[in-house]
Amino acid sequence: MGFGDLKSPAGLRVLNDFLADKSYIEGYVPSQADIAVFEAIAAPPPADLFHALRWYNHIKSYEKQKASLPGVKKALGKYGPADVEDTTGAATDSKDDDDIDLFGSDDEEESEEAKKLREERLAQYESKKSKKPAVVAKSSILLDVKPWDDETDMAKLEECVRSIQADGLVWGSSKLVPVGYGIKKLQIQCVVEDDKVGTDMLEERITAFEDYVQSMDVAAFNKI
């Protein structure tokens, strides 16, 4: 499994093909998997690799929030298509060799400086690790919101739904889906923090707009 060398044209082509039918590296929302792959790319993909470029620009917009995205960052070789050889290990071996040469220098002054740098980085790592926030359990929910009839203003219905704000609730994409007799339902996605927002609360708040909403159902529910 892997993308190969993402700093090479071949690796970027594998990534582009992989994203042809996907919005993210894993799941339905941005996660640490996207950050791991994003950070392995040296520069934006060329315009002809439009799937990879679209994904790259989208993930770049999360730069300030990347630490708070869900999931746990894994080794780069854990992502991507199964039939591509993981070449990230070779790069790691090369880096390790460079480190050995550095610390094995005959220049005593350089060796002491390198030792001090290593100790400082270890201290920074331990400090960051101790301050790392606990992983927040989140879920991706797809809701079906049904109107009373074909004369219901669906734009106003969606406006009402999106007006619901709560800590731990983020609204996502939406679309209108025909259900028959000229009636369309609103299908809308949201991401919630499990400890703060539940489907019961969403149903209560959404159906409170009784002039527009007949009912609400959960079409899909996935843990992130």
mmCIF file of C-alpha atoms in Angstrom:
data_model
loop_
_atom_site.group_PDB
_atom_site.id
_atom_site.type_symbol
_atom_site.label_atom_id
_atom_site.label_comp_id
_atom_site.label_asym_id
_atom_site.label_seq_id
_atom_site.Cartn_x
_atom_site.Cartn_y
_atom_site.Cartn_z
ATOM 1 C CA MET A 1 0.000 0.000 0.000
ATOM 2 C CA GLY A 2 1.144 3.545 -0.690
ATOM 3 C CA PHE A 3 1.455 6.282 -3.313
ATOM 4 C CA GLY A 4 5.136 5.807 -4.037
ATOM 5 C CA ASP A 5 7.298 8.935 -4.021
ATOM 6 C CA LEU A 6 4.868 11.876 -3.803
ATOM 7 C CA LYS A 7 7.670 14.283 -4.733
ATOM 8 C CA SER A 8 7.882 12.609 -8.162
ATOM 9 C CA PRO A 9 5.501 12.980 -11.151
ATOM 10 C CA ALA A 10 4.738 9.242 -10.973
ATOM 11 C CA GLY A 11 3.688 9.463 -7.316
ATOM 12 C CA LEU A 12 1.457 12.475 -8.005
ATOM 13 C CA ARG A 13 -0.230 10.610 -10.864
ATOM 14 C CA VAL A 14 -1.014 7.716 -8.493
ATOM 15 C CA LEU A 15 -2.493 10.223 -6.035
ATOM 16 C CA ASN A 16 -4.535 11.874 -8.799
ATOM 17 C CA ASP A 17 -5.994 8.518 -9.914
ATOM 18 C CA PHE A 18 -6.716 7.590 -6.293
ATOM 19 C CA LEU A 19 -8.708 10.818 -5.762
ATOM 20 C CA ALA A 20 -10.694 10.503 -8.996
ATOM 21 C CA ASP A 21 -13.714 9.170 -7.058
ATOM 22 C CA LYS A 22 -12.837 10.388 -3.559
ATOM 23 C CA SER A 23 -12.944 13.745 -1.768
ATOM 24 C CA TYR A 24 -10.474 12.728 0.956
ATOM 25 C CA ILE A 25 -7.739 10.149 1.609
ATOM 26 C CA GLU A 26 -9.963 8.419 4.179
ATOM 27 C CA GLY A 27 -13.662 8.830 4.985
ATOM 28 C CA TYR A 28 -15.967 11.738 4.193
ATOM 29 C CA VAL A 29 -14.347 14.648 6.026
ATOM 30 C CA PRO A 30 -10.799 16.075 6.240
ATOM 31 C CA SER A 31 -8.632 14.109 8.683
ATOM 32 C CA GLN A 32 -5.048 13.518 9.775
ATOM 33 C CA ALA A 33 -4.728 11.116 6.810
ATOM 34 C CA ASP A 34 -5.067 14.100 4.446
ATOM 35 C CA ILE A 35 -2.519 16.094 6.462
ATOM 36 C CA ALA A 36 0.019 13.229 6.347
ATOM 37 C CA VAL A 37 -0.219 12.966 2.550
ATOM 38 C CA PHE A 38 -0.375 16.764 2.069
ATOM 39 C CA GLU A 39 2.858 17.270 4.022
ATOM 40 C CA ALA A 40 4.633 14.680 1.857
ATOM 41 C CA ILE A 41 4.047 16.725 -1.309
ATOM 42 C CA ALA A 42 6.768 19.218 -2.207
ATOM 43 C CA ALA A 43 4.603 21.588 -4.291
ATOM 44 C CA PRO A 44 1.052 21.892 -5.674
ATOM 45 C CA PRO A 45 0.290 19.220 -8.312
ATOM 46 C CA PRO A 46 0.284 20.414 -11.949
ATOM 47 C CA ALA A 47 -2.992 21.579 -13.499
ATOM 48 C CA ASP A 48 -3.431 18.437 -15.608
ATOM 49 C CA LEU A 49 -3.654 16.368 -12.389
ATOM 50 C CA PHE A 50 -6.871 18.197 -11.520
ATOM 51 C CA HIS A 51 -8.163 15.653 -8.970
ATOM 52 C CA ALA A 52 -4.961 15.917 -6.937
ATOM 53 C CA LEU A 53 -4.802 19.724 -7.358
ATOM 54 C CA ARG A 54 -8.433 20.142 -6.250
ATOM 55 C CA TRP A 55 -7.748 18.027 -3.142
ATOM 56 C CA TYR A 56 -4.432 19.845 -2.438
ATOM 57 C CA ASN A 57 -6.034 23.310 -2.509
ATOM 58 C CA HIS A 58 -8.927 22.115 -0.338
ATOM 59 C CA ILE A 59 -6.664 20.615 2.354
ATOM 60 C CA LYS A 60 -4.408 23.695 2.221
ATOM 61 C CA SER A 61 -7.403 25.749 3.387
ATOM 62 C CA TYR A 62 -7.333 23.749 6.655
ATOM 63 C CA GLU A 63 -3.718 24.710 7.433
ATOM 64 C CA LYS A 64 -4.606 26.636 10.601
ATOM 65 C CA GLN A 65 -6.978 23.899 11.819
ATOM 66 C CA LYS A 66 -4.892 20.862 10.856
ATOM 67 C CA ALA A 67 -3.999 19.953 14.445
ATOM 68 C CA SER A 68 -7.687 19.723 15.339
ATOM 69 C CA LEU A 69 -8.731 17.487 12.428
ATOM 70 C CA PRO A 70 -9.959 14.023 13.468
ATOM 71 C CA GLY A 71 -7.975 10.803 13.287
ATOM 72 C CA VAL A 72 -4.434 9.759 14.130
ATOM 73 C CA LYS A 73 -1.633 10.454 11.665
ATOM 74 C CA LYS A 74 -0.032 7.191 10.449
ATOM 75 C CA ALA A 75 3.030 6.424 8.352
ATOM 76 C CA LEU A 76 2.641 7.598 4.762
ATOM 77 C CA GLY A 77 2.838 4.020 3.491
ATOM 78 C CA LYS A 78 -0.410 3.188 5.304
ATOM 79 C CA TYR A 79 -2.408 5.312 2.847
ATOM 80 C CA GLY A 80 -3.175 4.915 -0.842
ATOM 81 C CA PRO A 81 -3.943 2.089 -3.252
ATOM 82 C CA ALA A 82 -3.008 -1.421 -2.186
ATOM 83 C CA ASP A 83 -1.177 -2.300 -5.411
ATOM 84 C CA VAL A 84 1.466 0.449 -5.169
ATOM 85 C CA GLU A 85 4.759 -0.277 -3.437
ATOM 86 C CA ASP A 86 5.553 1.834 -0.384
ATOM 87 C CA THR A 87 8.882 3.557 -1.057
ATOM 88 C CA THR A 88 8.837 5.808 1.974
ATOM 89 C CA GLY A 89 11.004 3.382 3.950
ATOM 90 C CA ALA A 90 13.923 3.909 1.572
ATOM 91 C CA ALA A 91 13.804 7.646 2.164
ATOM 92 C CA THR A 92 13.745 7.054 5.909
ATOM 93 C CA ASP A 93 16.781 4.758 5.706
ATOM 94 C CA SER A 94 18.658 7.423 3.761
ATOM 95 C CA LYS A 95 17.800 10.039 6.367
ATOM 96 C CA ASP A 96 18.963 7.721 9.137
ATOM 97 C CA ASP A 97 22.283 7.247 7.337
ATOM 98 C CA ASP A 98 22.747 11.012 7.173
ATOM 99 C CA ASP A 99 22.123 11.285 10.907
ATOM 100 C CA ILE A 100 24.759 8.619 11.600
ATOM 101 C CA ASP A 101 27.320 10.491 9.510
ATOM 102 C CA LEU A 102 26.502 13.705 11.337
ATOM 103 C CA PHE A 103 26.912 12.314 14.831
ATOM 104 C CA GLY A 104 29.900 10.205 13.866
ATOM 105 C CA SER A 105 31.955 13.187 12.726
ATOM 106 C CA ASP A 106 35.603 13.374 13.758
ATOM 107 C CA ASP A 107 35.102 17.057 14.559
ATOM 108 C CA GLU A 108 34.459 17.087 18.328
ATOM 109 C CA GLU A 109 32.952 20.596 18.285
ATOM 110 C CA GLU A 110 30.451 19.657 15.546
ATOM 111 C CA SER A 111 29.519 16.464 17.402
ATOM 112 C CA GLU A 112 28.774 18.410 20.599
ATOM 113 C CA GLU A 113 26.614 20.864 18.660
ATOM 114 C CA ALA A 114 24.709 18.030 17.019
ATOM 115 C CA LYS A 115 24.214 16.355 20.398
ATOM 116 C CA LYS A 116 22.825 19.571 21.874
ATOM 117 C CA LEU A 117 20.437 19.985 18.928
ATOM 118 C CA ARG A 118 19.192 16.417 19.340
ATOM 119 C CA GLU A 119 18.543 16.943 23.053
ATOM 120 C CA GLU A 120 16.630 20.167 22.355
ATOM 121 C CA ARG A 121 14.448 18.438 19.764
ATOM 122 C CA LEU A 122 13.745 15.554 22.116
ATOM 123 C CA ALA A 123 12.721 18.017 24.827
ATOM 124 C CA GLN A 124 10.420 19.845 22.402
ATOM 125 C CA TYR A 125 8.862 16.548 21.306
ATOM 126 C CA GLU A 126 8.209 15.436 24.879
ATOM 127 C CA SER A 127 6.703 18.831 25.713
ATOM 128 C CA LYS A 128 4.411 18.734 22.695
ATOM 129 C CA LYS A 129 3.427 15.132 23.427
ATOM 130 C CA SER A 130 2.470 15.986 27.013
ATOM 131 C CA LYS A 131 0.252 18.847 25.812
ATOM 132 C CA LYS A 132 -1.436 16.830 23.064
ATOM 133 C CA PRO A 133 -5.221 17.100 23.486
ATOM 134 C CA ALA A 134 -7.353 14.019 23.917
ATOM 135 C CA VAL A 135 -8.909 12.641 20.729
ATOM 136 C CA VAL A 136 -12.485 13.904 20.379
ATOM 137 C CA ALA A 137 -15.017 11.308 19.204
ATOM 138 C CA LYS A 138 -16.869 12.602 16.136
ATOM 139 C CA SER A 139 -19.480 11.292 13.721
ATOM 140 C CA SER A 140 -20.518 12.153 10.174
ATOM 141 C CA ILE A 141 -24.311 12.186 9.809
ATOM 142 C CA LEU A 142 -26.404 12.412 6.634
ATOM 143 C CA LEU A 143 -29.911 13.740 7.307
ATOM 144 C CA ASP A 144 -33.090 13.550 5.213
ATOM 145 C CA VAL A 145 -35.365 16.517 5.916
ATOM 146 C CA LYS A 146 -38.830 16.199 4.334
ATOM 147 C CA PRO A 147 -41.154 19.136 3.567
ATOM 148 C CA TRP A 148 -44.944 19.141 3.787
ATOM 149 C CA ASP A 149 -45.608 19.369 0.055
ATOM 150 C CA ASP A 150 -44.284 20.495 -3.329
ATOM 151 C CA GLU A 151 -45.100 24.136 -2.525
ATOM 152 C CA THR A 152 -42.716 24.301 0.437
ATOM 153 C CA ASP A 153 -39.905 26.847 -0.091
ATOM 154 C CA MET A 154 -36.903 24.477 0.027
ATOM 155 C CA ALA A 155 -34.381 27.327 0.057
ATOM 156 C CA LYS A 156 -36.034 28.694 3.180
ATOM 157 C CA LEU A 157 -36.197 25.182 4.682
ATOM 158 C CA GLU A 158 -32.450 24.728 4.218
ATOM 159 C CA GLU A 159 -31.813 28.207 5.621
ATOM 160 C CA CYS A 160 -33.743 27.221 8.751
ATOM 161 C CA VAL A 161 -31.778 23.990 9.147
ATOM 162 C CA ARG A 162 -28.413 25.717 8.749
ATOM 163 C CA SER A 163 -29.455 28.381 11.240
ATOM 164 C CA ILE A 164 -29.178 25.740 13.972
ATOM 165 C CA GLN A 165 -25.864 26.395 15.699
ATOM 166 C CA ALA A 166 -24.350 24.385 18.547
ATOM 167 C CA ASP A 167 -20.928 23.703 20.022
ATOM 168 C CA GLY A 168 -19.640 20.568 18.290
ATOM 169 C CA LEU A 169 -21.881 20.903 15.194
ATOM 170 C CA VAL A 170 -20.608 21.727 11.682
ATOM 171 C CA TRP A 171 -22.887 21.705 8.635
ATOM 172 C CA GLY A 172 -21.568 20.331 5.358
ATOM 173 C CA SER A 173 -22.806 19.878 1.788
ATOM 174 C CA SER A 174 -26.444 19.439 0.802
ATOM 175 C CA LYS A 175 -28.669 18.600 -2.164
ATOM 176 C CA LEU A 176 -32.344 18.233 -3.052
ATOM 177 C CA VAL A 177 -33.498 14.674 -3.790
ATOM 178 C CA PRO A 178 -36.831 13.929 -5.573
ATOM 179 C CA VAL A 179 -39.215 11.717 -3.574
ATOM 180 C CA GLY A 180 -42.231 11.766 -5.917
ATOM 181 C CA TYR A 181 -45.237 13.879 -6.900
ATOM 182 C CA GLY A 182 -42.996 16.882 -7.453
ATOM 183 C CA ILE A 183 -41.807 16.831 -3.841
ATOM 184 C CA LYS A 184 -38.102 17.021 -3.026
ATOM 185 C CA LYS A 185 -36.405 16.363 0.311
ATOM 186 C CA LEU A 186 -33.322 18.137 1.621
ATOM 187 C CA GLN A 187 -30.360 15.802 2.125
ATOM 188 C CA ILE A 188 -27.717 17.527 4.244
ATOM 189 C CA GLN A 189 -24.488 16.349 5.887
ATOM 190 C CA CYS A 190 -23.092 17.418 9.221
ATOM 191 C CA VAL A 191 -20.192 16.488 11.511
ATOM 192 C CA VAL A 192 -20.863 16.364 15.247
ATOM 193 C CA GLU A 193 -18.878 15.813 18.416
ATOM 194 C CA ASP A 194 -20.561 12.782 19.967
ATOM 195 C CA ASP A 195 -20.406 14.108 23.537
ATOM 196 C CA LYS A 196 -22.067 17.405 22.603
ATOM 197 C CA VAL A 197 -24.580 16.780 19.807
ATOM 198 C CA GLY A 198 -26.935 13.828 19.262
ATOM 199 C CA THR A 199 -29.514 12.901 16.623
ATOM 200 C CA ASP A 200 -32.360 13.454 19.114
ATOM 201 C CA MET A 201 -31.296 17.057 19.589
ATOM 202 C CA LEU A 202 -30.993 17.565 15.825
ATOM 203 C CA GLU A 203 -34.450 16.121 15.208
ATOM 204 C CA GLU A 204 -36.013 18.264 17.919
ATOM 205 C CA ARG A 205 -34.405 21.470 16.626
ATOM 206 C CA ILE A 206 -35.100 20.776 12.928
ATOM 207 C CA THR A 207 -38.742 19.669 13.302
ATOM 208 C CA ALA A 208 -39.367 22.807 15.378
ATOM 209 C CA PHE A 209 -39.549 24.630 12.018
ATOM 210 C CA GLU A 210 -43.004 23.141 11.590
ATOM 211 C CA ASP A 211 -44.079 25.576 8.849
ATOM 212 C CA TYR A 212 -41.550 23.933 6.515
ATOM 213 C CA VAL A 213 -40.504 20.567 7.985
ATOM 214 C CA GLN A 214 -42.708 17.498 8.114
ATOM 215 C CA SER A 215 -40.072 15.063 9.422
ATOM 216 C CA MET A 216 -36.366 14.284 9.741
ATOM 217 C CA ASP A 217 -34.627 10.924 9.305
ATOM 218 C CA VAL A 218 -31.018 9.788 9.650
ATOM 219 C CA ALA A 219 -29.958 8.470 6.212
ATOM 220 C CA ALA A 220 -26.375 7.541 7.215
ATOM 221 C CA PHE A 221 -24.321 7.616 10.408
ATOM 222 C CA ASN A 222 -20.572 6.981 10.433
ATOM 223 C CA LYS A 223 -18.034 7.271 13.241
ATOM 224 C CA ILE A 224 -14.964 9.281 12.301
#
